[in-house]
Coordinates of C-alpha atoms and ligand atoms in Angstrom, one line a residue:
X1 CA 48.8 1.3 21.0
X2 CA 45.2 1.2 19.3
X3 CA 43.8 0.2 22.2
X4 CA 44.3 0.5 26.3
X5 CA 44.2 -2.7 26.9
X6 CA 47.1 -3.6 25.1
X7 CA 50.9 -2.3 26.3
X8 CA 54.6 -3.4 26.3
X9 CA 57.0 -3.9 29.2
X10 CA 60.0 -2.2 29.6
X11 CA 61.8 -4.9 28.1
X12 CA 59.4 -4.7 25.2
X13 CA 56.8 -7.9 25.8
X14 CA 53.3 -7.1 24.5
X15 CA 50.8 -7.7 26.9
X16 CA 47.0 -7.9 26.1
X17 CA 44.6 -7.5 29.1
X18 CA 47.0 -7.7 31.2
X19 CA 48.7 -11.2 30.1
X20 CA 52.0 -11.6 28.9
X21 CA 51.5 -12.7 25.4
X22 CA 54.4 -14.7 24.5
X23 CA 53.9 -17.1 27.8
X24 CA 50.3 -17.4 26.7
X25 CA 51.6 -18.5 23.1
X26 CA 53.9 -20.6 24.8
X27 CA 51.3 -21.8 27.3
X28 CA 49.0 -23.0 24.5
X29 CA 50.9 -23.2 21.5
X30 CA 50.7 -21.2 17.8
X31 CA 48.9 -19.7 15.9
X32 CA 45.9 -18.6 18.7
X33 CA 43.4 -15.9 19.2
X34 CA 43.4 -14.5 22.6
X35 CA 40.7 -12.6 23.7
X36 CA 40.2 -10.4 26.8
X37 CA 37.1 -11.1 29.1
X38 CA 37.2 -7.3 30.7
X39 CA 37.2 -5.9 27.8
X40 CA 34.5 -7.7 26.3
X41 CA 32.7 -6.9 29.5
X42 CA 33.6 -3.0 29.2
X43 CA 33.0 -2.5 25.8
X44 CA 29.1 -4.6 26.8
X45 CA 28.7 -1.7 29.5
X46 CA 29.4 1.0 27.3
X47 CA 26.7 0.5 25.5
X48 CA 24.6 -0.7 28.1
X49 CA 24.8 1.9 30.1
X50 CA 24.5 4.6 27.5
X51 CA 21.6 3.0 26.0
X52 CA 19.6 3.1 29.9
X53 CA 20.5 6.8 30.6
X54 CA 20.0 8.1 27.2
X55 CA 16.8 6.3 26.3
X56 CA 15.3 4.8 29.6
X57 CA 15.8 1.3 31.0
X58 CA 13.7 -0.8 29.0
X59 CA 16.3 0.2 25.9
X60 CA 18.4 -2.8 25.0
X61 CA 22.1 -3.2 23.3
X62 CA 21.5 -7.0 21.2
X63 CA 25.4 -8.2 21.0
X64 CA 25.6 -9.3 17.2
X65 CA 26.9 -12.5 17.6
X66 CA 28.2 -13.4 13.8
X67 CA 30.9 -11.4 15.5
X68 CA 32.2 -14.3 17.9
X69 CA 29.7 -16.3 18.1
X70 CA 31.1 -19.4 20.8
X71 CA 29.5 -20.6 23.8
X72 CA 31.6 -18.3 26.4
X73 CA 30.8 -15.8 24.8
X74 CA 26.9 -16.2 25.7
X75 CA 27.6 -16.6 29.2
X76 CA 29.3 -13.6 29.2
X77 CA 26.3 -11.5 27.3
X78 CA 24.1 -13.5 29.9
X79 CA 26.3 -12.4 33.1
X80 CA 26.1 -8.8 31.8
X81 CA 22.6 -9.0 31.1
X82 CA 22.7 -7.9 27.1
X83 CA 20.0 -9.5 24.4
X84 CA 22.1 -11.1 21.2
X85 CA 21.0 -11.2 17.9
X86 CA 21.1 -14.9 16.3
X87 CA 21.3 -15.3 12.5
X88 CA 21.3 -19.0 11.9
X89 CA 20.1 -22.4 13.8
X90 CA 24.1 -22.7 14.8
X91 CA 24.3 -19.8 16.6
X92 CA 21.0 -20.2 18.2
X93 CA 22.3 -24.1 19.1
X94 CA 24.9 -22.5 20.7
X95 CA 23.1 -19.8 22.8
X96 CA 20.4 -22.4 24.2
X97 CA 23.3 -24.7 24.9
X98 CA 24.2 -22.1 27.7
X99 CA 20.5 -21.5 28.8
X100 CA 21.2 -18.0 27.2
X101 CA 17.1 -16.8 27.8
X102 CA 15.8 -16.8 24.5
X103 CA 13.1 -14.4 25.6
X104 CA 16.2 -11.8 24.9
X105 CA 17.0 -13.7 21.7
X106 CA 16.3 -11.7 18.2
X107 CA 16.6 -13.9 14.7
X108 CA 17.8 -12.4 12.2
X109 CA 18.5 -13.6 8.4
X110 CA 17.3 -12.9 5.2
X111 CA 16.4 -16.5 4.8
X112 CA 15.0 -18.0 7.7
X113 CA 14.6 -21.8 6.5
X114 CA 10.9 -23.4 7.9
X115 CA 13.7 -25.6 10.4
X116 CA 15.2 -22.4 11.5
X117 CA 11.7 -20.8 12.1
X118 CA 10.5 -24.1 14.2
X119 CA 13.4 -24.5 15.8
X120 CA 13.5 -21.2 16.9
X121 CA 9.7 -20.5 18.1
X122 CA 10.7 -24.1 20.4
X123 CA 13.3 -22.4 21.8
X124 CA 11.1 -19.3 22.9
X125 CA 12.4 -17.0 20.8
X126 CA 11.9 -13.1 22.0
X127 CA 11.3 -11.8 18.9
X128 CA 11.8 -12.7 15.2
X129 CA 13.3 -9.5 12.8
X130 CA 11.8 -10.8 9.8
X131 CA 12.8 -9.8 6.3
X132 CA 9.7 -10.4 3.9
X133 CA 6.7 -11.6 3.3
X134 CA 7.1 -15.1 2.3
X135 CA 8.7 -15.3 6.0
X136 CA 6.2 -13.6 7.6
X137 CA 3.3 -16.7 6.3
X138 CA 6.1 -19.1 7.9
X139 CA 6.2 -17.8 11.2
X140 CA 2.5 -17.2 11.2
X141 CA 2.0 -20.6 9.9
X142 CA 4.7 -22.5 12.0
X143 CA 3.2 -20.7 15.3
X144 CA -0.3 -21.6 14.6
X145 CA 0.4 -25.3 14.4
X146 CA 1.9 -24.5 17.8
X147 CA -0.7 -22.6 19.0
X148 CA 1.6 -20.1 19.7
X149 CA 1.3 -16.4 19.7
X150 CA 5.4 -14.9 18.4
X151 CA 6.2 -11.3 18.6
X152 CA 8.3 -10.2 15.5
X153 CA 9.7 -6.8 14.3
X154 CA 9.8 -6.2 10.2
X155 CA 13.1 -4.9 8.8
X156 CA 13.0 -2.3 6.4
X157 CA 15.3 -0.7 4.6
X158 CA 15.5 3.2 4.8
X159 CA 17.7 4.1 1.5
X160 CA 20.6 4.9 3.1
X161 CA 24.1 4.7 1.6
X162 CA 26.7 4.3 5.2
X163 CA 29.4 5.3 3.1
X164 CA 31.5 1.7 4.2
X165 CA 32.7 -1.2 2.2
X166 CA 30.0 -2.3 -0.7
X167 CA 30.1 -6.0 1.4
X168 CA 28.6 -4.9 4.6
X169 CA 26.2 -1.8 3.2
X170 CA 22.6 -3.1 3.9
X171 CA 20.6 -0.2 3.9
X172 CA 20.7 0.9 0.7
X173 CA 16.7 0.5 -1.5
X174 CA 18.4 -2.3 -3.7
X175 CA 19.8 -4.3 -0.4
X176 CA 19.1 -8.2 -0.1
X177 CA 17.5 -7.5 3.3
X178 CA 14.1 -6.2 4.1
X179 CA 11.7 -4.3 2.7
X180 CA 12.2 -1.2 1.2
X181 CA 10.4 2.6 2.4
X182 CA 10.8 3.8 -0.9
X183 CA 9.1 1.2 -3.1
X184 CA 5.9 0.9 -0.7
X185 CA 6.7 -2.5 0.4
X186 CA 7.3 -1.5 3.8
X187 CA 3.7 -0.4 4.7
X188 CA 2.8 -3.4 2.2
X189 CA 4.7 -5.5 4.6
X190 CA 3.4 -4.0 7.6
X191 CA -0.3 -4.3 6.7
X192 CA 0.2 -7.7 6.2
X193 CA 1.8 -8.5 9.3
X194 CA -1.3 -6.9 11.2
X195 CA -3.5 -9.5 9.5
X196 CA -1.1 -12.2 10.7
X197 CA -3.4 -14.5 13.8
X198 CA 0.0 -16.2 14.9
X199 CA 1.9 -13.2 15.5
X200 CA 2.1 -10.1 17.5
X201 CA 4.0 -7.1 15.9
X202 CA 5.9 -5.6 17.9
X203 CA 8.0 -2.8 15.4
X204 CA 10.5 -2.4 12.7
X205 CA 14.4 -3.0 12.6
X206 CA 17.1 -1.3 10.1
X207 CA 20.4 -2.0 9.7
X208 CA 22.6 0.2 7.4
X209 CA 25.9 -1.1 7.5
X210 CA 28.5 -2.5 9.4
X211 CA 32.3 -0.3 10.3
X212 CA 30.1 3.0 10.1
X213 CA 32.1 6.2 12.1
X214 CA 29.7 8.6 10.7
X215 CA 27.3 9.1 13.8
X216 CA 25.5 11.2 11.5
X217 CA 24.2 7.6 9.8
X218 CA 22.3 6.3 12.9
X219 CA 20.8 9.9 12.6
X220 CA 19.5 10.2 9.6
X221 CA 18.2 6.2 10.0
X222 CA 16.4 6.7 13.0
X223 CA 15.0 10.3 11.3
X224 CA 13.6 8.2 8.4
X225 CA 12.1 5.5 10.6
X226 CA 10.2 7.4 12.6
X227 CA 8.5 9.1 9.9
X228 CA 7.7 5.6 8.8
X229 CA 6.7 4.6 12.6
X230 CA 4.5 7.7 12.3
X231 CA 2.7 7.1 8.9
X232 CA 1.7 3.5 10.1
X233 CA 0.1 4.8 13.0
X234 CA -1.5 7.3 10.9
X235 CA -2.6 5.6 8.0
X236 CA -2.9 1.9 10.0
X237 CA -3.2 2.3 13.2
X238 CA -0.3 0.7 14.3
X239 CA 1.3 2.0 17.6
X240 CA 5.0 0.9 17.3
X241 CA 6.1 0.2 20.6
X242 CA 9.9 -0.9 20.0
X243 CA 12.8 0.3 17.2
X244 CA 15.8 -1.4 16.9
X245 CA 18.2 0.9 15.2
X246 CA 20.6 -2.2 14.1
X247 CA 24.4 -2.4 14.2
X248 CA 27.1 -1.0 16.1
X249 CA 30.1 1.8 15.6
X250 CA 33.2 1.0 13.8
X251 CA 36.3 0.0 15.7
X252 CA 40.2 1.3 15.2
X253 CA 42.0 -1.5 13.3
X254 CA 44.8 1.3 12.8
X255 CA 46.0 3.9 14.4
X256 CA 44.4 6.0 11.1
X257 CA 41.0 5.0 12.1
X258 CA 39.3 7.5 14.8
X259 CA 38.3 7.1 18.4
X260 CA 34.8 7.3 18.8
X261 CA 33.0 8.1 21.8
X262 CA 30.5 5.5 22.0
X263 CA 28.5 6.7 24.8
X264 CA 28.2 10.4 23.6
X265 CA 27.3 9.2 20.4
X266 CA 24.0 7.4 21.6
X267 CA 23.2 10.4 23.9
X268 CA 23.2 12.2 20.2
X269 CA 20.6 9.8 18.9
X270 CA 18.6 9.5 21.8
X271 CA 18.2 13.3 22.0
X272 CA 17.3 13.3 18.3
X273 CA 14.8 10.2 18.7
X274 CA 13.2 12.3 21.5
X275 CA 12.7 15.4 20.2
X276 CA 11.5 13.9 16.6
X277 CA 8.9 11.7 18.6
X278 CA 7.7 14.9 20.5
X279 CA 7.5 16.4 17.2
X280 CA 5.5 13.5 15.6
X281 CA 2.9 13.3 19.2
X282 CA 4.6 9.8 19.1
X283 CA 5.4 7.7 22.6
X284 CA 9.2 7.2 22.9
X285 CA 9.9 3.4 21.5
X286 CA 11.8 0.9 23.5
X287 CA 14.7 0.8 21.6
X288 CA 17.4 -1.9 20.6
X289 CA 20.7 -1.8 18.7
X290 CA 23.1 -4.7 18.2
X291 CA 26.4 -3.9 18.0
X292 CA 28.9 -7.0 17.5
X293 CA 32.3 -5.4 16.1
X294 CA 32.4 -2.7 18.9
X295 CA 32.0 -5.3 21.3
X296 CA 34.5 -8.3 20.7
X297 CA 36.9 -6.9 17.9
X298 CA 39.6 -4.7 20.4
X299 CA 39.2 -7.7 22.6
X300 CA 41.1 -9.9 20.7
X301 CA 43.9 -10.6 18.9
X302 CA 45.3 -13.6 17.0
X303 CA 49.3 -14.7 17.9
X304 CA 51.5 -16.4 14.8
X305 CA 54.8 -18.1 14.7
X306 CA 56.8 -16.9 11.5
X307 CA 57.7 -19.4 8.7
X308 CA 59.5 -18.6 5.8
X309 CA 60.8 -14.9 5.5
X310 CA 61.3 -14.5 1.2
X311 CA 63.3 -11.7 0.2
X312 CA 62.7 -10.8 -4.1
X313 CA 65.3 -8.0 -4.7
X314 CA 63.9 -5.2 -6.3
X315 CA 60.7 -6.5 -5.9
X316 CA 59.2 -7.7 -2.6
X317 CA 59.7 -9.4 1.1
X318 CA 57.4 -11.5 2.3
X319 CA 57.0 -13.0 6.1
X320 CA 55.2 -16.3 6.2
X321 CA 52.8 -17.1 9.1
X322 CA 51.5 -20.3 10.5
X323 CA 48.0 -19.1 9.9
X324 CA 46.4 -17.0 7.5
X325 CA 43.3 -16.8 5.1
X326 CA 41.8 -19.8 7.1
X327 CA 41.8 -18.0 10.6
X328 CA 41.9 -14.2 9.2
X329 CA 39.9 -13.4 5.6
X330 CA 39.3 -10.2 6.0
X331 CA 42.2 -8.6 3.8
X332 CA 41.1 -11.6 1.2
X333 CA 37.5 -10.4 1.5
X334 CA 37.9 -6.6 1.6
X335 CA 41.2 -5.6 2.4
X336 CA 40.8 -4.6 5.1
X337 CA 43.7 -3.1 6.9
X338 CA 45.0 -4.6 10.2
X339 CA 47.7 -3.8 12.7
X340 CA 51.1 -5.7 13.1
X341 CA 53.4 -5.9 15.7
X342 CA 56.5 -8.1 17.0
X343 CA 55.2 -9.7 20.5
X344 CA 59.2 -9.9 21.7
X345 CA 60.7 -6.5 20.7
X346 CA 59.4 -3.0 20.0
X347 CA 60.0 -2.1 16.2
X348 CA 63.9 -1.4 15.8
X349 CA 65.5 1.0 14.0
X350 CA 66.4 -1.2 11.1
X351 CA 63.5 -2.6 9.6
X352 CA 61.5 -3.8 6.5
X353 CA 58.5 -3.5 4.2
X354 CA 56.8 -6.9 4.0
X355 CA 53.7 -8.6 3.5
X356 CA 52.2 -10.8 6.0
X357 CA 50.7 -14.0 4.3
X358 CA 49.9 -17.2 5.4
X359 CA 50.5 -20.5 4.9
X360 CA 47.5 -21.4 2.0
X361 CA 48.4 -22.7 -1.1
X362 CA 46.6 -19.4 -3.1
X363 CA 48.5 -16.4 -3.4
X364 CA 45.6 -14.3 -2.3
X365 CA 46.5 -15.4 0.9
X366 CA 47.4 -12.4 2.5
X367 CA 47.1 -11.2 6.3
X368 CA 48.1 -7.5 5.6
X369 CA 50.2 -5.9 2.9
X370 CA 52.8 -3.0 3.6
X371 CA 53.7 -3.9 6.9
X372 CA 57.2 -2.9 8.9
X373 CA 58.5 -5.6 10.9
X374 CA 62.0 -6.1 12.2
X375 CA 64.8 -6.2 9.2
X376 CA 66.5 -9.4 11.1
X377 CA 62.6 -11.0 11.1
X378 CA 63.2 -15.0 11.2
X379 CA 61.5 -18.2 11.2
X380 CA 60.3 -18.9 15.0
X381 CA 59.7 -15.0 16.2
X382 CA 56.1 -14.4 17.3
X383 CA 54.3 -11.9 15.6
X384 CA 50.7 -10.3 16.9
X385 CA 47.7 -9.2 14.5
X386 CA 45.8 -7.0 16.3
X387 CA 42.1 -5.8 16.7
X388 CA 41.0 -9.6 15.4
X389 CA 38.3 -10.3 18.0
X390 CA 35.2 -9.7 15.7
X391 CA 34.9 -11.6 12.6
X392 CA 38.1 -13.7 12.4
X393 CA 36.9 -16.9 14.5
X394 CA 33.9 -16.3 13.2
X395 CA 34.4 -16.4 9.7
X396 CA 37.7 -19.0 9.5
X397 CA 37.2 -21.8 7.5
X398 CA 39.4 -25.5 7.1
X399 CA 40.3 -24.7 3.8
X400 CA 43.3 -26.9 2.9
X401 CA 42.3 -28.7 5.8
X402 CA 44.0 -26.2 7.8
X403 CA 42.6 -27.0 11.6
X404 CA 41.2 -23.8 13.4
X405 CA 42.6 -22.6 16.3
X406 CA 41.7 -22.1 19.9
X407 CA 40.6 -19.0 21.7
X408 CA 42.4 -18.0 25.2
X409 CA 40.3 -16.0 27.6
X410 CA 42.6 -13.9 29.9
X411 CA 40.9 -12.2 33.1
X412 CA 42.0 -10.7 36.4
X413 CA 42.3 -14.3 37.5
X414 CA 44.8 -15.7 35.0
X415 CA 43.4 -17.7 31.5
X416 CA 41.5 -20.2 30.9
X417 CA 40.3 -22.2 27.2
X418 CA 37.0 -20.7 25.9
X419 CA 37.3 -22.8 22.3
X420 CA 40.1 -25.6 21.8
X421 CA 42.3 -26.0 19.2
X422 CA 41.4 -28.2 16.1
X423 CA 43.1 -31.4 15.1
X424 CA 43.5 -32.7 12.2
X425 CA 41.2 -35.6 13.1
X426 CA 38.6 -33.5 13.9
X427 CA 38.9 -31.5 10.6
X428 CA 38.5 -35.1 8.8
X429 CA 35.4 -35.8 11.1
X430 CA 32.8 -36.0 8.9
X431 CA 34.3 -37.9 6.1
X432 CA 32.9 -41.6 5.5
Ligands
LLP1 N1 22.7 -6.2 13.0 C1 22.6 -6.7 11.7 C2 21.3 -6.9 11.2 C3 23.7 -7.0 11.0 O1 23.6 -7.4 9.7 C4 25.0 -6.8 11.5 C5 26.2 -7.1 10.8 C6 25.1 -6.3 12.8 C7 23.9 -6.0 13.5 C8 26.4 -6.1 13.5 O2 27.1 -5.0 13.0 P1 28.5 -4.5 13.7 O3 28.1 -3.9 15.0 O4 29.3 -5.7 13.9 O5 29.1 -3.5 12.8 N2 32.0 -9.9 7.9 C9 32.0 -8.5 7.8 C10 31.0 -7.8 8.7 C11 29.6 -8.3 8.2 C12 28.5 -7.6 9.1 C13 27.2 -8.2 8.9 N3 26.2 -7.6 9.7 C14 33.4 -8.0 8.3 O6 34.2 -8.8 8.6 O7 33.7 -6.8 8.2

């Protein structure tokens, strides 16, 4: 399978980190996620560990937490001792709602809202990445009236094209985030920020894009923002004591997509980072990425009951799930391409070409196309998508009122409820 911690008995049950899934599904009912707490764990001390040999042990992986952003999943990042990235007052809610310590907290956004700033300096923020310059006057101006002094990094965009979907490029001169290298308004940005009384500069974050396999990326980003680290100090001043490299690897949603060694990969940038700063007389920077995809997305995956299976001679089969757009938009959003398997059976011989959907009343509804599932499929067999850790939860919404559904930790010690299921009470909550 895609991923080691998922196998089948001999009898053919999947099981995913070492739970049998069809007991969990029976255990907690359908559809659910089910994500796996070791690998979560492992896939943290991959980085963690690569980061502290290759670049020393102040260097810091930041889980990305629009990944899976829900309070377990802070206590885990706090238990293995990684920073998170925050991009919204929710996220941070949740975080400080564990005693996550802010003090390892980065906020992120292109849009920080003056609430979001407050809010955030309360909470004692680590560090804000900010985007512009309007932002920058906010912070300055929101820690002044608290007499506080907050370190911030600037984000700037180093032209690079990461060669993966248009939706999650961000690096690119023309990008909705940060300030651009090219057009000047990076140094603009930067002297500005060194005028700032309310805030201490610490140094610059780039992000290029999200599902990136081509190492050579974080290469060429951390080539270009050196240069950059090294023209501030030359033409300001400015010694940049920490680089936060952004984002992590991409992950295998198929058995197409390659295996990349995570670990080696950061020994490849480290060893580049080193002998450019040696080249540029510059002092090593602490430095930061945040991967969220590499850490939750093989660590989950989301469980359906089938529905209706449609047949269209000549034309198409489809296999209805009890889920769909609402707990899974990826395909909607990009198409992106998923794994599917039976969670009872291995494939048999005799089977069919089908299209997953769900159960939304929009025919864009569709989980995966081009799938082969059993040609006897019927309503009541348990089907798994996997790969669905990162960016499914996260991004479900209750459109048609569809309830979202719980997440299932499994560890060495059995499972356990990390997010309930929605009801349809609580989907009708807020109306008066
Ligand atoms: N840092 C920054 C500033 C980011 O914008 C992102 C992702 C990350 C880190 C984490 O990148 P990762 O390690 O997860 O690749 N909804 C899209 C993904 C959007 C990614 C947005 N930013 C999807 O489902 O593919």
């Amino acid at each position: 399978m895609i991923c080691a911690n998922i196998t089948r008995t001999a009898d053919g049950a999947l099981r995913f980190g070492g739970a049998d899934v069809a007991v969990l599904t029976e255990k907690y009912g359908s559809p659910l996620y089910i994500m796996d707490e070791a690998r979560i764990r492992e896939n943290c001390r991959t980085y963690k560990n690569a980061m502290a040999e290759a670049f020393g042990p102040a260097a810091l992986p930041l889980y990305a937490s629009k990944a899976a952003s829900f309070k377990q999943i802070y206590r885990i990042m706090m238990e293995e001792g990684m920073g998170v990235d925050i991009v919204s007052s929710g996220e941070l809610y949740t975080a400080a709602a564990v005693g996550f310590p802010m003090h390892k907290a980065y906020f992120h956004s292109n849009n920080k809202t003056d609430a979001d700033i407050a809010y955030g300096i309360d909470c004692g923020m680590g560090h804000f990445v900010v985007d512009n310059v309007e932002e920058l006057d906010a912070i300055d101006r929101i820690a002044g009236a608290r007499n506080k002094i907050q370190p911030v990094l600037l984000r700037m965009t180093p032209g690079i094209d990461p060669h993966t979907y248009a939706a999650v490029s961000t690096g690119q001169v023309d990008s909705k985030f940060g300030s651009a290298i090219e057009t000047g308004q990076a140094e603009e940005i930067t002297r500005h920020a060194l005028t700032c009384q309310h805030l201490r500069l610490d140094g610059f974050h780039c992000h290029v894009g999200s599902q990136v396999f081509d190492s050579d990326v974080y290469l060429r980003a951390a080539d270009i923002m050196l240069h950059f680290v090294a023209e501030m100090r030359d033409k300001l001043g400015f010694v940049t004591t920490e680089l936060d490299l952004g984002g992590g690897y991409g992950v295998r949603y198929t058995e197409n997509d390659p295996i990349i060694n995570i670990g080696a990969n950061i020994h490849q940038v480290a060893a580049a980072v080193k002998s450019l700063c040696a080249a540029l007389k510059l002092d090593v920077p602490v430095i930061r990425m945040e991967p969220g995809r590499s850490i939750v997305a093989d660590a989950g995956l989301t469980v359906y009951t089938v529905g209706t299976v449609k047949r269209i001679p000549g034309y198409k089969n489809y296999v209805s799930v009890d889920g769909g757009m609402t707990d899974n938009p990826r395909f909607a959003l990009y198409g992106s391409k998923y794994t599917v398997v039976p969670v009872s059976r291995t494939l048999p011989e005799t089977v069919m070409r089908c299209s997953v959907v769900g159960r939304c009343c929009e025919s864009g509804d569709i989980i995966q196309e081009n799938v082969l599932m059993p040609a006897d499929i019927r309503r009541g067999e348990k089907i798994a998508v996997l790969t669905t850790g990162a960016y499914n939860y996260a991004m479900s919404s209750n459109y048609n009122r569809v309830p979202r559904l719980p997440i299932v930790m499994v560890n060495k010690n059995g499972d356990y409820l990390a997010v309930r299921r929605e009801t349809p009470a609580d989907v009708a909550q807020y109306d008066v």
